[in-house]
Coordinates of C-alpha atoms in Angstrom, one line a residue:
M1 CA 98.2 119.2 128.2
L2 CA 96.4 116.9 125.9
K3 CA 97.0 119.5 122.9
T4 CA 100.5 118.7 122.8
V5 CA 100.8 115.0 122.8
M6 CA 100.1 113.9 119.2
K7 CA 101.8 116.9 118.0
I8 CA 105.1 115.1 119.6
A9 CA 103.7 111.6 118.4
A10 CA 103.6 113.2 114.6
V11 CA 107.1 112.9 114.3
G12 CA 106.9 109.2 114.4
A13 CA 105.0 109.1 111.3
M14 CA 108.3 109.9 109.6
M15 CA 109.8 106.6 110.5
L16 CA 110.5 104.0 108.1
G17 CA 110.8 100.2 107.9
A18 CA 111.4 97.3 105.1
S19 CA 112.9 94.2 104.1
S20 CA 114.6 93.4 100.9
M21 CA 113.2 89.7 101.3
E22 CA 110.7 89.5 98.3
A23 CA 108.1 87.6 100.7
N24 CA 108.2 90.6 102.8
A25 CA 108.5 93.5 100.5
F26 CA 106.8 96.6 101.2
P27 CA 105.6 98.6 98.2
A28 CA 106.8 102.2 99.7
T29 CA 109.9 100.5 101.1
A30 CA 108.4 101.9 104.3
Q31 CA 107.1 99.3 106.5
T32 CA 103.5 99.0 106.0
G33 CA 102.0 100.1 109.5
E34 CA 104.7 102.0 110.6
T35 CA 102.8 105.5 111.1
V36 CA 99.8 104.1 112.8
G37 CA 99.1 105.8 116.0
L38 CA 100.6 109.2 115.1
A39 CA 98.7 112.4 113.9
R40 CA 100.5 112.7 111.0
G41 CA 98.4 115.8 109.9
A42 CA 99.4 117.9 112.9
P43 CA 102.1 120.4 113.1
L44 CA 105.0 119.4 115.6
P45 CA 106.2 121.8 118.3
E46 CA 109.6 123.3 117.8
G47 CA 112.1 120.8 119.1
V48 CA 114.4 117.7 118.5
Y49 CA 112.9 114.5 119.0
F50 CA 114.0 110.9 119.1
V51 CA 111.4 108.4 118.1
N52 CA 111.7 104.6 118.1
T53 CA 109.5 102.0 116.7
L54 CA 110.2 98.4 117.2
S55 CA 108.0 95.5 115.8
W56 CA 108.1 91.7 115.6
G57 CA 105.8 89.8 113.5
V58 CA 105.4 86.2 112.3
R59 CA 104.0 85.4 108.6
N60 CA 102.3 82.1 108.1
T61 CA 104.2 81.2 105.0
N62 CA 105.6 77.8 104.6
P63 CA 107.9 77.7 106.6
D64 CA 107.0 80.7 108.8
T65 CA 108.8 83.9 108.3
K66 CA 109.8 85.9 111.3
L67 CA 110.6 89.8 110.9
L68 CA 112.0 92.1 113.4
V69 CA 112.1 95.8 112.5
D70 CA 113.7 98.7 114.5
I71 CA 113.3 102.1 113.2
P72 CA 115.3 104.9 115.3
V73 CA 114.5 108.4 114.0
I74 CA 115.9 112.0 115.0
A75 CA 113.6 114.6 113.8
W76 CA 113.7 118.4 114.2
S77 CA 110.9 120.6 113.9
T78 CA 112.4 123.7 113.2
P79 CA 111.0 127.3 114.0
W80 CA 110.4 128.0 110.4
T81 CA 107.4 127.9 108.0
I82 CA 107.3 127.6 104.5
L83 CA 103.9 128.3 102.7
G84 CA 102.4 128.6 106.2
G85 CA 103.4 125.0 107.1
N86 CA 105.6 124.0 110.0
F87 CA 109.0 122.9 108.4
Q88 CA 110.6 119.5 109.9
L89 CA 113.7 117.6 108.8
L90 CA 114.3 113.9 110.0
A91 CA 116.8 111.2 109.5
A92 CA 116.9 107.4 110.3
L93 CA 119.1 104.3 110.3
P94 CA 116.7 101.4 110.6
N95 CA 117.7 97.8 110.9
A96 CA 115.9 94.6 110.5
H97 CA 116.3 90.9 111.3
V98 CA 114.8 88.2 109.2
D99 CA 114.5 84.5 109.9
V100 CA 112.9 81.7 107.9
R101 CA 112.1 78.7 110.1
G102 CA 113.8 75.5 108.9
T103 CA 116.4 77.2 106.3
N104 CA 119.8 79.0 106.2
V105 CA 117.9 82.6 106.1
D106 CA 118.8 84.3 109.3
N107 CA 119.9 87.7 108.2
Y108 CA 120.3 90.9 110.2
G109 CA 121.8 94.3 109.7
L110 CA 121.2 98.1 108.4
Y111 CA 118.8 98.8 105.5
N112 CA 118.2 101.9 103.3
P113 CA 118.8 104.9 105.4
F114 CA 116.2 107.6 105.1
A115 CA 116.2 111.4 105.0
A116 CA 113.1 113.6 104.3
A117 CA 111.6 117.1 104.8
A118 CA 107.9 117.7 105.6
L119 CA 105.5 120.4 106.0
A120 CA 102.3 120.3 108.3
W121 CA 99.4 122.9 108.4
D122 CA 97.1 123.5 111.2
L123 CA 93.7 124.1 109.5
G124 CA 91.7 125.0 112.7
N125 CA 89.1 123.3 114.7
G126 CA 91.4 120.3 115.2
F127 CA 92.0 119.4 111.5
G128 CA 95.3 119.3 109.9
V129 CA 97.2 118.2 107.0
S130 CA 100.9 117.5 106.0
Y131 CA 103.0 116.5 103.1
L132 CA 106.3 114.4 103.5
S133 CA 109.0 113.9 100.8
G134 CA 112.0 111.9 101.4
F135 CA 114.5 109.2 100.0
Y136 CA 115.4 105.8 101.1
F137 CA 118.9 105.4 99.8
N138 CA 120.6 102.2 98.2
A139 CA 122.7 101.3 101.1
G140 CA 123.0 98.9 104.0
D141 CA 123.5 95.3 104.5
K142 CA 123.0 93.4 100.9
D143 CA 120.8 90.7 102.6
I144 CA 118.5 93.2 104.3
R145 CA 118.0 96.3 102.1
V146 CA 115.9 97.0 99.3
H147 CA 118.5 96.9 96.2
A148 CA 117.3 100.4 95.1
T149 CA 116.8 104.1 95.9
T150 CA 112.9 105.0 96.7
W151 CA 111.4 108.3 96.8
R152 CA 108.7 108.4 99.4
Q153 CA 105.9 110.7 99.6
D154 CA 103.3 111.1 102.5
F155 CA 99.9 112.6 102.5
A156 CA 98.4 112.8 105.6
A157 CA 95.2 114.3 107.5
S158 CA 94.3 114.4 110.9
Y159 CA 91.3 115.4 113.2
T160 CA 92.8 115.9 116.7
G161 CA 89.8 117.7 118.6
N162 CA 88.0 116.6 121.6
G163 CA 90.4 114.0 122.6
W164 CA 90.4 111.9 119.4
N165 CA 93.1 111.2 117.0
L166 CA 91.5 110.1 113.7
T167 CA 94.3 110.0 111.0
A168 CA 94.9 108.6 107.5
N169 CA 98.3 108.6 106.1
L170 CA 98.8 107.5 102.3
L171 CA 102.6 106.5 101.5
W172 CA 103.5 106.5 98.1
G173 CA 106.8 104.7 97.1
I174 CA 108.5 105.2 93.6
T175 CA 111.9 102.9 93.2
F176 CA 114.7 103.7 90.7
G177 CA 118.4 103.2 90.7
T178 CA 118.3 99.4 91.2
S179 CA 121.7 97.9 91.8
N180 CA 123.2 96.2 88.9
N181 CA 123.8 93.2 90.9
Y182 CA 120.2 93.0 92.0
G183 CA 118.5 92.0 88.5
G184 CA 115.5 93.9 87.3
K185 CA 113.4 96.5 89.3
T186 CA 111.7 96.6 92.5
A187 CA 108.1 97.1 93.2
N188 CA 106.1 100.5 93.3
G189 CA 103.1 101.0 95.4
F190 CA 101.2 102.6 98.2
N191 CA 100.5 102.1 102.0
L192 CA 97.6 103.3 103.8
D193 CA 97.9 103.6 107.6
L194 CA 94.6 104.5 109.7
T195 CA 94.4 105.7 113.3
A196 CA 91.3 105.9 115.5
T197 CA 91.9 106.4 119.1
K198 CA 90.7 108.7 122.1
T199 CA 92.5 109.8 125.2
F200 CA 91.1 109.1 128.8
G201 CA 93.4 111.1 131.2
K202 CA 96.8 109.7 130.5
W203 CA 95.6 106.7 128.5
E204 CA 95.1 106.4 125.0
L205 CA 92.8 103.5 123.4
G206 CA 91.6 102.7 119.8
L207 CA 92.2 100.8 116.7
A208 CA 95.3 100.5 114.2
A209 CA 94.7 99.5 110.8
F210 CA 96.8 99.5 107.7
G211 CA 97.0 98.3 104.1
S212 CA 99.1 98.0 101.1
T213 CA 98.9 97.4 97.4
E214 CA 101.4 97.2 94.5
Y215 CA 100.7 98.8 91.2
D216 CA 104.0 98.0 89.4
T217 CA 106.3 94.7 89.9
P218 CA 109.1 93.4 88.4
G219 CA 109.1 90.6 85.9
G220 CA 105.3 90.4 85.9
R221 CA 105.4 88.9 89.4
P222 CA 101.9 88.9 91.1
K223 CA 101.0 92.0 92.9
Q224 CA 101.0 91.7 96.7
K225 CA 98.3 93.3 98.9
Q226 CA 97.3 93.1 102.4
F227 CA 95.0 94.7 105.1
A228 CA 95.6 94.3 109.0
L229 CA 93.9 95.8 112.0
G230 CA 94.0 95.4 115.9
P231 CA 94.0 97.2 119.2
L232 CA 96.1 100.2 120.3
V233 CA 97.0 101.4 123.9
G234 CA 99.2 104.3 124.8
Y235 CA 100.2 106.0 128.0
N236 CA 101.7 109.6 128.6
F237 CA 104.6 109.3 131.2
G238 CA 105.1 113.1 131.0
P239 CA 108.1 113.7 129.1
V240 CA 108.0 110.3 127.4
I241 CA 105.0 108.7 125.6
M242 CA 104.9 105.0 125.0
Q243 CA 102.4 103.2 122.8
A244 CA 101.8 99.6 121.6
Y245 CA 99.5 97.9 119.1
L246 CA 98.8 94.3 118.1
T247 CA 97.8 93.8 114.4
R248 CA 96.7 90.8 112.3
D249 CA 96.1 90.3 108.8
V250 CA 92.4 90.1 108.0
W251 CA 93.1 89.8 104.3
Q252 CA 96.2 89.2 101.9
R253 CA 97.0 88.2 98.5
N254 CA 100.4 86.6 97.2
L255 CA 102.4 87.3 100.5
G256 CA 102.1 83.6 101.3
G257 CA 100.2 83.8 104.5
K258 CA 98.8 86.3 107.2
E259 CA 101.0 88.0 109.4
T260 CA 100.5 88.7 113.4
R261 CA 102.8 91.6 114.6
L262 CA 103.2 93.3 118.0
W263 CA 104.3 96.9 117.7
T264 CA 105.8 99.1 120.4
R265 CA 107.0 102.9 120.3
V266 CA 108.8 105.3 122.7
I267 CA 108.9 109.3 122.1
I268 CA 111.4 111.5 123.7
P269 CA 112.0 115.0 123.4
L270 CA 115.7 115.7 123.2
W271 CA 115.4 119.6 123.0
T272 CA 112.8 122.3 123.1
P273 CA 113.3 126.0 123.2
A274 CA 111.6 126.1 126.6
A275 CA 111.1 123.8 129.6
P276 CA 108.4 121.5 127.9
A277 CA 105.3 120.8 129.6
P278 CA 104.2 117.2 130.3
I279 CA 103.8 115.9 126.9
V280 CA 100.5 114.6 125.8
T281 CA 99.2 113.7 122.4
K282 CA 97.6 116.5 120.7
Y283 CA 93.9 115.7 119.8

């Protein structure tokens, strides 16, 4: 049973998140930390899955900035392989709510719809790698979205043997097609999501960590960087997997202050070609 859980959970790595607010910009348009807890390198069993990641955080800017991000994803792990890799398709319509205390900034809406394809290879002995390519489209609420199209690429590696999930996922974002009324370009950069967990029966315990850095910013704006970490816990309810993690910036630069964020995730199989066994993360 433990051989299937993180395969299902791996679909969550295709989730997205962002805010067009410059103080909360994410280099790859993807929300930094969104794929933590998922074995992104592991192939996903055939089927259709719903994955929802909800997070709420407060950044100690002056005044404080509160940001809620909800990322609902539908993913299809097809029966096909390409170059020996499991072929997957996914789409999402994420939304966000940003609130800056003591100001008139209190915006909620849809941001940058996302569509992507991915390939994942099982290398044997618990090792796997994957590659994802997709686009955040320049659409959504004008006060929430990133006003550009972003090409996102993920490069992930996982070890899922002996009850472990040791995963590194590098997200690379390249923006183009900036809205004419937005002015200038948006930032390009990298996110790195890291997971180190172990299963104990139905429980999963471990550490979540993530970092981000910009390498190209508009108008010479100082590059934003951060690194955060915290505990992660998960539980397998059978057909449903739930995870939660709490993170805190241990270092940041040019983001105005450190952020504390609570994350929750639910993974639900909507269809599989045969009656599914109890879903357990693949380790």
